[in-house]
PDB file of C-alpha atoms in Angstrom:
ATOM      1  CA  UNK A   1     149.277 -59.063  39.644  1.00 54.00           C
ATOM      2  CA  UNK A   2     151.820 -58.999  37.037  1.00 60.00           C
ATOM      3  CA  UNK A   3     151.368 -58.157  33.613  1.00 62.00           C
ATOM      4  CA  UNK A   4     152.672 -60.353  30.082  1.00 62.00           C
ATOM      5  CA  UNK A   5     155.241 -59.160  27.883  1.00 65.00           C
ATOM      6  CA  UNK A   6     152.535 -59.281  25.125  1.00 66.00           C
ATOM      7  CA  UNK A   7     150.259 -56.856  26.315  1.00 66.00           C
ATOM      8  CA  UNK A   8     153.017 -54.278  27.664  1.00 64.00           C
ATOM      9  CA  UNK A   9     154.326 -54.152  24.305  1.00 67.00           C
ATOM     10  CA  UNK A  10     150.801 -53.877  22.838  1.00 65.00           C
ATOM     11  CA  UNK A  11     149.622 -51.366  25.434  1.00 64.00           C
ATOM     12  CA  UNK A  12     152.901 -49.192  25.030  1.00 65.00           C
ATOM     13  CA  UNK A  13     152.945 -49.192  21.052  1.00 67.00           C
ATOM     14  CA  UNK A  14     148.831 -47.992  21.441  1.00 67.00           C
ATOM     15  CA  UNK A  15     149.747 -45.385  23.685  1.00 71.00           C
ATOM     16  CA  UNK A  16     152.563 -43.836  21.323  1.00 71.00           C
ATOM     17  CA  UNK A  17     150.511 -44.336  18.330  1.00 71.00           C
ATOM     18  CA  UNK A  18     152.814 -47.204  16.769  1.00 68.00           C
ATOM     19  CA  UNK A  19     151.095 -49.854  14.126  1.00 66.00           C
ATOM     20  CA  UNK A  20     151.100 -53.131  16.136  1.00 58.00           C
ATOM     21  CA  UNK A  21     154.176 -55.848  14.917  1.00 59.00           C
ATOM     22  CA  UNK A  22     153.170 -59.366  13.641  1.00 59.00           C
ATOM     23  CA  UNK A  23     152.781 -61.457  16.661  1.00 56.00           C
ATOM     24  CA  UNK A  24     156.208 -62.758  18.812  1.00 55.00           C
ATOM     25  CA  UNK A  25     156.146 -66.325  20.187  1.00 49.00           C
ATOM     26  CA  UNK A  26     154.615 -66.929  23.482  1.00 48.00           C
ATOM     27  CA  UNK A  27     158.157 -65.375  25.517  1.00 53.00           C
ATOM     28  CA  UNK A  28     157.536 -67.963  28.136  1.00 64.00           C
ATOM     29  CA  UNK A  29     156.871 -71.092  26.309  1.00 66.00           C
ATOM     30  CA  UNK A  30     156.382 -73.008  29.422  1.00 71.00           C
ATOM     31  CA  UNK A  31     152.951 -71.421  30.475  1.00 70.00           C
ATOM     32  CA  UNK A  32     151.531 -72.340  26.837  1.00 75.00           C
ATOM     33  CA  UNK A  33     151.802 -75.896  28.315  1.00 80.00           C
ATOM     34  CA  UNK A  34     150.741 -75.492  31.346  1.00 86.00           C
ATOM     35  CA  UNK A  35     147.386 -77.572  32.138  1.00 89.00           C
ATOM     36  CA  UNK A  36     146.779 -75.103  35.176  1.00 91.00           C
ATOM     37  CA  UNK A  37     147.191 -72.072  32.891  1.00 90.00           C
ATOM     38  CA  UNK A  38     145.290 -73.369  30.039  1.00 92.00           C
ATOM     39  CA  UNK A  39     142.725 -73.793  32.417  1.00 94.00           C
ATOM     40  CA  UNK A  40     142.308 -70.691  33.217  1.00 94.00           C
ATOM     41  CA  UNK A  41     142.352 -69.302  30.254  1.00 94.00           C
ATOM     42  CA  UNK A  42     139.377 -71.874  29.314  1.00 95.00           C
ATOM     43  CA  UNK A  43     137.638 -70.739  32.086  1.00 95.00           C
ATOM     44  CA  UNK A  44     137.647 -67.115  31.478  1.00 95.00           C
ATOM     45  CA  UNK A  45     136.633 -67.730  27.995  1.00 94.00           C
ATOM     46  CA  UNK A  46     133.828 -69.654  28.754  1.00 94.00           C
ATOM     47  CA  UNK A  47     132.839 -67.039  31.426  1.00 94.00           C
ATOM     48  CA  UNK A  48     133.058 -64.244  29.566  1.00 93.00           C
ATOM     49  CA  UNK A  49     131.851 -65.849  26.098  1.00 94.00           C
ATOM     50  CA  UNK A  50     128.833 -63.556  25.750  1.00 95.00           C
ATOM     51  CA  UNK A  51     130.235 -60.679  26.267  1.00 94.00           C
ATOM     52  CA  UNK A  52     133.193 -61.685  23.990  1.00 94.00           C
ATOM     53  CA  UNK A  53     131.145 -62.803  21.282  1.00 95.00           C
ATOM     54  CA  UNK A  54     129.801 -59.094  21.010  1.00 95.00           C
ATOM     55  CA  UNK A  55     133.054 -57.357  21.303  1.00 94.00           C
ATOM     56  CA  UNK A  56     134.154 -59.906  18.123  1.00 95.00           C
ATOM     57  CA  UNK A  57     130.870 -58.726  16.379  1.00 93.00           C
ATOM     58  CA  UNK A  58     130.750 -55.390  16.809  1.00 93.00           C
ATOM     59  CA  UNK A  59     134.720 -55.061  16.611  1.00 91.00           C
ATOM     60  CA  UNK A  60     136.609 -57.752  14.744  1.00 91.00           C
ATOM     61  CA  UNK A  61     135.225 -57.213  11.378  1.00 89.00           C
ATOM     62  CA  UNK A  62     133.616 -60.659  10.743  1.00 90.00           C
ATOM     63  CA  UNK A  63     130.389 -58.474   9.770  1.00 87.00           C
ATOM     64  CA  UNK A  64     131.889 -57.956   6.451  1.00 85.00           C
ATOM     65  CA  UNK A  65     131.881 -62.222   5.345  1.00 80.00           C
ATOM     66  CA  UNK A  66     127.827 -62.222   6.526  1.00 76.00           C
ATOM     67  CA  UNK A  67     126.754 -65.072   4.348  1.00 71.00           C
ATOM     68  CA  UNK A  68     122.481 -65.245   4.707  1.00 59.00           C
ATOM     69  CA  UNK A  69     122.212 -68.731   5.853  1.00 64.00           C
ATOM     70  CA  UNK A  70     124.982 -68.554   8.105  1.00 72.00           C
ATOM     71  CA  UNK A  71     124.376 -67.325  12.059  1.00 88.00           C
ATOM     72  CA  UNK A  72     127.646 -65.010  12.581  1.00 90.00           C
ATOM     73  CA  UNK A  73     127.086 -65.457  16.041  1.00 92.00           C
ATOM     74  CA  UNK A  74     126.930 -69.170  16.216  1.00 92.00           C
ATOM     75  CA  UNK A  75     129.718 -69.405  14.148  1.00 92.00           C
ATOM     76  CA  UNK A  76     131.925 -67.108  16.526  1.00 93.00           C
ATOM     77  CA  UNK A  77     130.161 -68.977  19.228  1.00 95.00           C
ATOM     78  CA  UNK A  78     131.663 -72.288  18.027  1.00 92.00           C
ATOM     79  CA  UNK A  79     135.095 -71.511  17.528  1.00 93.00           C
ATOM     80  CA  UNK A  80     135.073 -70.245  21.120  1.00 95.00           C
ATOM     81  CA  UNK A  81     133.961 -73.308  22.519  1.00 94.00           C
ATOM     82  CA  UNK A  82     136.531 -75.391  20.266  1.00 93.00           C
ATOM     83  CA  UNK A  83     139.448 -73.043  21.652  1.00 94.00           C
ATOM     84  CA  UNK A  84     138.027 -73.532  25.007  1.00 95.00           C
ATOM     85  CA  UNK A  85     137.775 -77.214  24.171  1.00 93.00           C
ATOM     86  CA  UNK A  86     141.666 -77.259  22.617  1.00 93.00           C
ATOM     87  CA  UNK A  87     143.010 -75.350  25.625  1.00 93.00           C
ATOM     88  CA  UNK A  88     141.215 -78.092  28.037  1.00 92.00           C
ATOM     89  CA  UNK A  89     142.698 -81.323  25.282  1.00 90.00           C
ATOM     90  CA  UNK A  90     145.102 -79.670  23.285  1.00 80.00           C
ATOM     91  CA  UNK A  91     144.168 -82.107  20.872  1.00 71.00           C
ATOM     92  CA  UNK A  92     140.781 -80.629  19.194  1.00 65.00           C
ATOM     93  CA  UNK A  93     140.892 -81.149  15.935  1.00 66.00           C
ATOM     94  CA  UNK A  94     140.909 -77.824  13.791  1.00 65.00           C
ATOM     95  CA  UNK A  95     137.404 -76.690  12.566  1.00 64.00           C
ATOM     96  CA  UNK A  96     136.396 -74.907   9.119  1.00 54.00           C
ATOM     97  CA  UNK A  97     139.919 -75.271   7.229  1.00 56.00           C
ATOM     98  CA  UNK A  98     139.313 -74.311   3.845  1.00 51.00           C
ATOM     99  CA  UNK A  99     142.274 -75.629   1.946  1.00 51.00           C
ATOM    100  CA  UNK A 100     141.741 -79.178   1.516  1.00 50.00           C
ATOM    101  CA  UNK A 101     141.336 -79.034  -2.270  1.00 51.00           C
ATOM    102  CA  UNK A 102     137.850 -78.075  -4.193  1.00 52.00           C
ATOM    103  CA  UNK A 103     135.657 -80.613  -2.763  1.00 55.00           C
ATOM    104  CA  UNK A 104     136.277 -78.617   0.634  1.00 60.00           C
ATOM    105  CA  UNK A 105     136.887 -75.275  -0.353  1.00 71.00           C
ATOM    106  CA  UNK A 106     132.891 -74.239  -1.084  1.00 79.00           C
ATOM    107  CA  UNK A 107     132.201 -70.538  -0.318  1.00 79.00           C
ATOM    108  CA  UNK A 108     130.263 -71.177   3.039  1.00 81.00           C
ATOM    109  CA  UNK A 109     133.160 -73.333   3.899  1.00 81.00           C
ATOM    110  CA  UNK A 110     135.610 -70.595   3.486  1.00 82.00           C
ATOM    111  CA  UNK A 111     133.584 -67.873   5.034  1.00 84.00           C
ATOM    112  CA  UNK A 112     133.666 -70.540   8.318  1.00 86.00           C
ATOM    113  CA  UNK A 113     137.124 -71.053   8.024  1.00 86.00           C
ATOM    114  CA  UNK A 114     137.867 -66.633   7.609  1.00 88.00           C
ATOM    115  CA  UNK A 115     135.566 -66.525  10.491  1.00 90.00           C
ATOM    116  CA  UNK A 116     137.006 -68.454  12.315  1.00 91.00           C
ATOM    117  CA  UNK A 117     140.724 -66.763  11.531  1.00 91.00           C
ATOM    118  CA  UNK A 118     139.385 -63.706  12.301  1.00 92.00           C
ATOM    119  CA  UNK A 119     137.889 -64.239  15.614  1.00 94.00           C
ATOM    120  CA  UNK A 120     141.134 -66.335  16.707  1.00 94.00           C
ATOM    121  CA  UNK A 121     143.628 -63.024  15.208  1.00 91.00           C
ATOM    122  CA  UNK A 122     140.983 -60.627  17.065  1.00 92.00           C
ATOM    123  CA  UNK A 123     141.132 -62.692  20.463  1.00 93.00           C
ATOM    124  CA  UNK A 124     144.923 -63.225  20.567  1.00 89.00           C
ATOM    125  CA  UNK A 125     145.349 -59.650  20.192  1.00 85.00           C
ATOM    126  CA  UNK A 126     142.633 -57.971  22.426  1.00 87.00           C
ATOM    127  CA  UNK A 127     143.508 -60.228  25.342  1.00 87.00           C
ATOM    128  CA  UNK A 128     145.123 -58.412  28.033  1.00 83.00           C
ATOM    129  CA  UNK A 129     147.187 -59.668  31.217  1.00 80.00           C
ATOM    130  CA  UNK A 130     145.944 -59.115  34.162  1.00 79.00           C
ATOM    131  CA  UNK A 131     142.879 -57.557  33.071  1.00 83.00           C
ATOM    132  CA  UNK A 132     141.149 -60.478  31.294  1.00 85.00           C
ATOM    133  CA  UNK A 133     143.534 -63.266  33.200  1.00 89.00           C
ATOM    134  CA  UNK A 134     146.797 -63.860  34.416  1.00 88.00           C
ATOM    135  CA  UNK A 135     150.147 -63.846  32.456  1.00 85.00           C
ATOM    136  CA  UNK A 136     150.038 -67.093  32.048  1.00 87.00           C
ATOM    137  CA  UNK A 137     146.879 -67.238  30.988  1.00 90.00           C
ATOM    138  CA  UNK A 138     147.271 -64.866  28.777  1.00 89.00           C
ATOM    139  CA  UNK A 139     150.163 -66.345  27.315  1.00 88.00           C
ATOM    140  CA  UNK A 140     148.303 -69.777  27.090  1.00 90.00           C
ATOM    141  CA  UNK A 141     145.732 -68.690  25.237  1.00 92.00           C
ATOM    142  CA  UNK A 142     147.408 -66.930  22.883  1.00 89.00           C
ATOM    143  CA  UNK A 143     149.803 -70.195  21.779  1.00 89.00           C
ATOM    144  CA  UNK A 144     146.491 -71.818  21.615  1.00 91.00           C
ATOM    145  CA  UNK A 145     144.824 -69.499  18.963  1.00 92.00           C
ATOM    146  CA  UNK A 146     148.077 -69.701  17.379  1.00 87.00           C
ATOM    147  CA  UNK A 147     147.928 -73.378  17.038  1.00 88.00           C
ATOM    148  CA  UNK A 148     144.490 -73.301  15.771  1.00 90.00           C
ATOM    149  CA  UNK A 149     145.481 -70.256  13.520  1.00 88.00           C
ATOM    150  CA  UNK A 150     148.134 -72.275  12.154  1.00 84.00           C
ATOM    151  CA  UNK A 151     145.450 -75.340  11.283  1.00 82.00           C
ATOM    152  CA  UNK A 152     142.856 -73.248   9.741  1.00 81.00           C
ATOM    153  CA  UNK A 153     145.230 -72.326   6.852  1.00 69.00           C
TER     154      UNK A 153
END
């Protein structure tokens, strides 16, 4: 099994107590396009979506935008399944953007949308290759919550 670039660097500025740099492009552009790749990584999301769903809860800081009438969990919960849904398509249109104007930008509609960014930041980062999936995978998945990153705001 072979680790990706990402998560070396990631792993390696952790160990030596470094603050983590803003996020590189995928280094191997081709396995963000790969179907078989984005599969995977689709797969393992959807497989481990539970257990994800609680590590974004308990870890990602999305407790802090808890709006009353809004399930956190169902909202993390659906921006899962659309990135599962995007990495299967690649065509998914983007979910909770806030920045339409003012007849979009309502408060529950920006708590969805910072949701939403937050769980997508959290994932990309906390993936790890070959732990979680393979490099490719790995790399996949993180172009895809970049693109989706990129459409929330």
């Amino acid at each position: 099994m072979r680790s990706d670039d990402t998560t070396n660097v990631l792993l390696l500025r952790r160990r030596f107590g470094l603050e983590p740099t803003g996020q590189p492009l995928p280094l191997h552009p081709e396995d963000s396009a790969d179907l078989a790749y984005r599969a995977e990584a689709a797969e393992r999301l959807a497989d481990n979506r539970e257990a994800a769903i609680a590590d974004i809860l308990k870890n990602s800081g999305v407790q802090a935008l808890a709006i009353t009438d809004l399930a956190l969990g169902d909202i993390v919960d659906t921006h899962l399944r659309h990135l599962a849904a995007h990495l299967l398509r690649g065509d998914e249109p983007v979910i909770g953007g806030a920045t339409g104007g003012a007849e979009t930008s309502t408060p529950q509609a920006v708590a969805i949308a910072a949701i939403g960014a937050m769980t997508y930041a959290y994932l990309r980062n906390r993936i790890c290759a070959p732990r979680d999936m393979s490099a490719g995978a790995a790399t996949a998945l993180r172009a895809a919550t970049e693109e989706l990153l990129v459409g929330l705001y």
